[in-house]
Coordinates of C-alpha atoms and ligand atoms in Angstrom, one line a residue:
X1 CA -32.4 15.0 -4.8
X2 CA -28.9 14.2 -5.3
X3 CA -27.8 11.2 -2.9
X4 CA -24.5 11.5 -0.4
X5 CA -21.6 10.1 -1.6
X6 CA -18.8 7.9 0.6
X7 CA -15.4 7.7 0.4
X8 CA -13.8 5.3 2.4
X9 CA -9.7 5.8 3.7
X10 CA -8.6 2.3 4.3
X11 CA -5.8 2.3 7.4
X12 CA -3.9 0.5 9.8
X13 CA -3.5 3.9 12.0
X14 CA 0.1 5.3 13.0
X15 CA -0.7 8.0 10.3
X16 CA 1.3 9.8 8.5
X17 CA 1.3 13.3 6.0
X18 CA 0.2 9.8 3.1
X19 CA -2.6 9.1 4.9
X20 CA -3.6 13.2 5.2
X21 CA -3.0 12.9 1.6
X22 CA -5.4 10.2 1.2
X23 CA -8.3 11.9 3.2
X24 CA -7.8 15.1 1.6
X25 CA -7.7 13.6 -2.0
X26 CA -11.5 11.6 -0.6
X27 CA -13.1 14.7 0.9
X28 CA -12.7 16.3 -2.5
X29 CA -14.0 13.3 -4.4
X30 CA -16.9 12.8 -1.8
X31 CA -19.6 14.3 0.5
X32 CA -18.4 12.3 3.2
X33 CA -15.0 10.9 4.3
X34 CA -14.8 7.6 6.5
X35 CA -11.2 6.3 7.6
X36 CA -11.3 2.9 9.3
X37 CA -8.2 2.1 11.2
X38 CA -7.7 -1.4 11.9
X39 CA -4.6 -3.3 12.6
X40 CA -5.5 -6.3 10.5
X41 CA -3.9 -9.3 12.5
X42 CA -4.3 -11.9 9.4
X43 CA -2.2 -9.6 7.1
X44 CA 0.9 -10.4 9.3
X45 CA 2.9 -13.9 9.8
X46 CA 3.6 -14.9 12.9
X47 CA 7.2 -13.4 12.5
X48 CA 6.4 -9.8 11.7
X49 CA 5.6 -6.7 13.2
X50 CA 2.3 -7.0 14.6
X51 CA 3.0 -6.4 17.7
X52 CA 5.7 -3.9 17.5
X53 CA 3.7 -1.9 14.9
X54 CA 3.2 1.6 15.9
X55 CA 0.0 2.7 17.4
X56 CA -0.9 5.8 17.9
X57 CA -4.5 6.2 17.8
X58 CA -5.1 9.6 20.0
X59 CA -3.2 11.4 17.8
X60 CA -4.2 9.5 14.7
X61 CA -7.8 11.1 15.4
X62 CA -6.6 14.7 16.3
X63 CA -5.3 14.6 12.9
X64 CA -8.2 12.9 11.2
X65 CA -10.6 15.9 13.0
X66 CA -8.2 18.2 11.5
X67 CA -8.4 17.2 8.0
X68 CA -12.6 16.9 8.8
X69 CA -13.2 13.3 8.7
X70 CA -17.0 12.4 8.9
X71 CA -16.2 9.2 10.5
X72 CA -13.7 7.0 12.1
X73 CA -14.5 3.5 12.2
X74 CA -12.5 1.8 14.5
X75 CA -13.6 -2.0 14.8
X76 CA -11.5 -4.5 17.4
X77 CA -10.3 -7.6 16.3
X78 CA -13.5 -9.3 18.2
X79 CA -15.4 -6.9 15.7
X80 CA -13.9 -7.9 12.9
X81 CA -13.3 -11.7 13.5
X82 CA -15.2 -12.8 16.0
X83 CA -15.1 -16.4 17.8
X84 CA -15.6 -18.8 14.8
X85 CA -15.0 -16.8 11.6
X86 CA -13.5 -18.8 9.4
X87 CA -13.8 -17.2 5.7
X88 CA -10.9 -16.1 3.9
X89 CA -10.6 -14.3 0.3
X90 CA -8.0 -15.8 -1.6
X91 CA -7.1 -13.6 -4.8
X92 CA -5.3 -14.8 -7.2
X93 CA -4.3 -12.5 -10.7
X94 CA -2.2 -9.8 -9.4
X95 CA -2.1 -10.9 -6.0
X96 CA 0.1 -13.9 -7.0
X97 CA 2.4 -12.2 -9.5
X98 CA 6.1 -13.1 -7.7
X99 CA 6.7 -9.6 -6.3
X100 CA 5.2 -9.0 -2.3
X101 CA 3.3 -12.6 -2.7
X102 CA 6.1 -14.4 -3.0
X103 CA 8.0 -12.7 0.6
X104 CA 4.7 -12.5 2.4
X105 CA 2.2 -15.9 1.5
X106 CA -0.3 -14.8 3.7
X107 CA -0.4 -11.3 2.9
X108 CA -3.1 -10.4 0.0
X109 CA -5.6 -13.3 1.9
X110 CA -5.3 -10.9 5.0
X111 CA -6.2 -7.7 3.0
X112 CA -8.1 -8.9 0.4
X113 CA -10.8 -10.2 3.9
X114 CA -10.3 -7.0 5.5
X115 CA -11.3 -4.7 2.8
X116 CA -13.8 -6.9 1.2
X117 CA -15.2 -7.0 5.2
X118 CA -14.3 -2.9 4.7
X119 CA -16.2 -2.1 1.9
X120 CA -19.5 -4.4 3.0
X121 CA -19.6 -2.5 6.2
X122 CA -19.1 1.1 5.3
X123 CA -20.4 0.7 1.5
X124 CA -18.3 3.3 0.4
X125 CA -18.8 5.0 -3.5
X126 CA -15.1 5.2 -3.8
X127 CA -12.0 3.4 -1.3
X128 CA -9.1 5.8 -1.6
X129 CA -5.4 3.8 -1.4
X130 CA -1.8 4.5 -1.9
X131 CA -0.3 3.7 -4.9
X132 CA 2.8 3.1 -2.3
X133 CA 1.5 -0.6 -1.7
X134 CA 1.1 -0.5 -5.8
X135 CA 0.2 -4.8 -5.7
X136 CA -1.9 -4.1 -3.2
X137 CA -4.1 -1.7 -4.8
X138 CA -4.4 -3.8 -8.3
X139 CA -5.5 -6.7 -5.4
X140 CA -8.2 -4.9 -4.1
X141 CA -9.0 -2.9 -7.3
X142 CA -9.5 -6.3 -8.7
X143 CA -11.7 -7.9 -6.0
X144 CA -13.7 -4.8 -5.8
X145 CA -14.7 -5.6 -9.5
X146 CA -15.0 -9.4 -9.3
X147 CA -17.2 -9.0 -6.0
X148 CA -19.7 -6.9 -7.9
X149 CA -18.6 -4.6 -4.2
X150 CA -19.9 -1.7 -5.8
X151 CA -17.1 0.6 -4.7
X152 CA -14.8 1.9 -6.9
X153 CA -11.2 1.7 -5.7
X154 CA -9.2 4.8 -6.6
X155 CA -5.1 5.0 -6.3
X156 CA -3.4 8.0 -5.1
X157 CA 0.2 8.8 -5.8
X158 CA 2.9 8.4 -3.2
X159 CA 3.5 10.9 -1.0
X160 CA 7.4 11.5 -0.4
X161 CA 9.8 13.1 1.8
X162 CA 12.1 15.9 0.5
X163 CA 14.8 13.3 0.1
X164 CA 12.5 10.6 -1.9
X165 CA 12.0 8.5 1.0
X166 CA 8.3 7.1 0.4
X167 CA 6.2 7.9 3.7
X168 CA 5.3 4.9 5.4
X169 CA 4.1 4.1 8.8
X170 CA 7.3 1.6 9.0
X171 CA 10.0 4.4 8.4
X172 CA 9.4 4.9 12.3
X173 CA 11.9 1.6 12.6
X174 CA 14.6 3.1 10.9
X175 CA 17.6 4.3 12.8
X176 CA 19.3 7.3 12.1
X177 CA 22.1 6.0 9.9
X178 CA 19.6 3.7 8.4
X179 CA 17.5 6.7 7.1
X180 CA 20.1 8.7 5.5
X181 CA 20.4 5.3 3.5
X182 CA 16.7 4.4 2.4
X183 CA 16.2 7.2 0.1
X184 CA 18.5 5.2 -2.0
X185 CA 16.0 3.2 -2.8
X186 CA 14.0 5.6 -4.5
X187 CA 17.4 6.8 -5.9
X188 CA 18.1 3.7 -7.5
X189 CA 14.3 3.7 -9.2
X190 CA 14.4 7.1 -10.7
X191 CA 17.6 6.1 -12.4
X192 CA 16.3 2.9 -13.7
X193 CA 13.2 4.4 -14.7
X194 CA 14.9 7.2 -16.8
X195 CA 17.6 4.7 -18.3
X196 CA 14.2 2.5 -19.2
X197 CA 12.6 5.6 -20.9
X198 CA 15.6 6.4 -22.7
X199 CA 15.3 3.2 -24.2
X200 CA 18.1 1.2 -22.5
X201 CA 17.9 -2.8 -22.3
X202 CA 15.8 -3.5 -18.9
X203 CA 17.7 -6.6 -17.9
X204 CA 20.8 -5.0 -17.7
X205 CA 19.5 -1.9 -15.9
X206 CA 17.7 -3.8 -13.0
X207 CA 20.7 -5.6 -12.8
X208 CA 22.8 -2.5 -12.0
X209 CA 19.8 -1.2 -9.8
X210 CA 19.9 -4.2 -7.7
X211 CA 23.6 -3.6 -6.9
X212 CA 23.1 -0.8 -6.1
X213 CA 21.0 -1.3 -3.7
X214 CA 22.6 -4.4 -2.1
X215 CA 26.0 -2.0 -2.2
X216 CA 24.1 0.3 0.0
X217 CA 23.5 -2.1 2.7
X218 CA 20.1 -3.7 1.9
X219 CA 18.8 -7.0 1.3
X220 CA 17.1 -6.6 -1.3
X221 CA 13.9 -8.5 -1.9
X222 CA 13.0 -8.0 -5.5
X223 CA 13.8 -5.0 -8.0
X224 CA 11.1 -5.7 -10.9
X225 CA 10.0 -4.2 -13.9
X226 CA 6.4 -5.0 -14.3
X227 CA 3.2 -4.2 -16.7
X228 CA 2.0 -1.3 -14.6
X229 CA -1.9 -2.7 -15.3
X230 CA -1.5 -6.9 -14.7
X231 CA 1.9 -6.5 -13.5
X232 CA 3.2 -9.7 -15.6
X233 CA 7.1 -9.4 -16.1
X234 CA 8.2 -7.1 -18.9
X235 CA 11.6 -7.7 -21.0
X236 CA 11.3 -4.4 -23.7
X237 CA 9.8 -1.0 -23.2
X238 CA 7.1 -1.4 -25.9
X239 CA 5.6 -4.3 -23.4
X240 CA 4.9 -1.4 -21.5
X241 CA 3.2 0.5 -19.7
X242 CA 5.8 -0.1 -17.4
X243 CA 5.9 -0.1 -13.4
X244 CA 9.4 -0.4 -11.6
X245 CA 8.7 -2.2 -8.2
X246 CA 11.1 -2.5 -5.4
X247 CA 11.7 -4.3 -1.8
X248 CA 14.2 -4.5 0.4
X249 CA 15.2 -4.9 4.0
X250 CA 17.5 -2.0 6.2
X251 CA 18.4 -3.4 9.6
X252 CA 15.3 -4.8 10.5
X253 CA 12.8 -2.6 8.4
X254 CA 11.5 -3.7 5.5
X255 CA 10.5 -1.3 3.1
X256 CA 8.9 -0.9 -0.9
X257 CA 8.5 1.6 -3.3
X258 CA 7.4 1.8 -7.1
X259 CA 6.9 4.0 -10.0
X260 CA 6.0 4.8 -13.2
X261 CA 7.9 4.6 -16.4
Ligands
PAF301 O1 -2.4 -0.5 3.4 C1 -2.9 -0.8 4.5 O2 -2.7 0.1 5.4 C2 -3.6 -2.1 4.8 O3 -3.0 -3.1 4.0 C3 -5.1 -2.0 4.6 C4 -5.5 -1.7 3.1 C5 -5.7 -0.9 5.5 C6 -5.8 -3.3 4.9 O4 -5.5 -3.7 6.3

């Protein structure tokens, strides 16, 4: 007899038409569909938006019985760390390739815990993730591997609005003036990304794409052209596959995106 298969939808709740996406795309992949919502404290620095982060669990499990998920796990923070954890998963590879690594230190040591933590509970077949949080997915892809987890991590594209605007559970933040601008920054990739293709000098384009950007009233983070597998820096198109990858701060949101080549 065939066994039942797992897929497991890794969240932080506040969900979004993404997430839907992401459950969708695992209960076609899978017998049965598990979304954990956590709101992993140790993926934050003290100055971010844990605590203003949105929460909306009622609703986030309306919408997960909707789309028919088996399971929602929903561990606390006692759950998950309880009084004298003290392990931590420090990747390295992707995970320390100068793009979200070098803004947030702490960040891939917080998810790379969680998920391995994640994965060992629910011992999913597959783990379903955004390709939104593109590092983040070569992270975990990677520790997946070099954990002999036995899950394999799948990435699912980007779910947008109808102005380009990636979803994310952060675009909540945004005034309204600040969200007529953020679909620039998807703007600005697509252009890159076609002047790229069309064989234009990359330097010169991503510097052009980062003024455009700061004209629009970001700070920008980083605008990168990376390997779209190790993501290691990329200076001509036959380096490639190439990934464009993007952050940058509107008011006080900060938000990413990235594509393809
Ligand atoms: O992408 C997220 O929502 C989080 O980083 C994850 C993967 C659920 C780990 O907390």
């Amino acid at each position: 007899m065939r066994r039942t298969t797992i897929a497991l939808v890794p969240t932080m709740g506040a969900l979004h038409a993404g997430h839907i996406a992401l459950v969708k795309f695992a209960s076609r992949r899978a017998d049965r569909v598990v979304v954990s919502i956590f709101l992993n404290p140790t993926q934050f620095a003290a100055h971010e938006d844990l605590t203003s982060y949105p929460r909306t669990l009622r609703q986030d499990i309306s919408w997960l019985a909707a789309a028919r998920t088996d399971l929602v796990w929903v561990p606390s923070v006692d759950v998950m760390y309880p009084a004298g954890f003290a392990t931590r998963i420090v990747p390295e590879g992707s995970a320390t390739a100068g793009l979200e690594d070098a803004f947030r230190p702490h960040f891939f040591s917080g998810v790379a815990t969680v998920v391995a933590k994640l994965f060992i509970q629910c011992r999913p077949d597959i783990a379903i993730f955004g390709e939104k949080d593109y590092q983040q997915l070569k992270v975990v892809t990677q520790l997946a591997r070099d954990l002999d987890l036995k899950t394999r991590v799948i990435g699912v594209p980007t779910i947008r609005e109808k102005d380009g605007l990636a979803l994310s559970s952060r675009n909540a933040y945004l005034s309204a003036q600040e969200r007529t601008v953020a679909p620039v920054l998807h703007r600005v990739l697509s252009d890159c990304a076609k002047s790229i293709a069309a064989g234009g000098p990359i330097s010169g384009i991503l510097e052009n794409g980062r003024t455009a950007i700061t004209r629009a009233g970001f700070a920008l983070d980083y605008l990168e052209a990376r390997h779209a597998d190790t993501l290691a820096p990329v200076g001509a198109r036959r380096e490639g596959p190439i990934r464009l990858l993007v952050a940058a701060r509107l008011g006080k949101t900060r938000l990413i995106d990235n594509i393809a080549v």
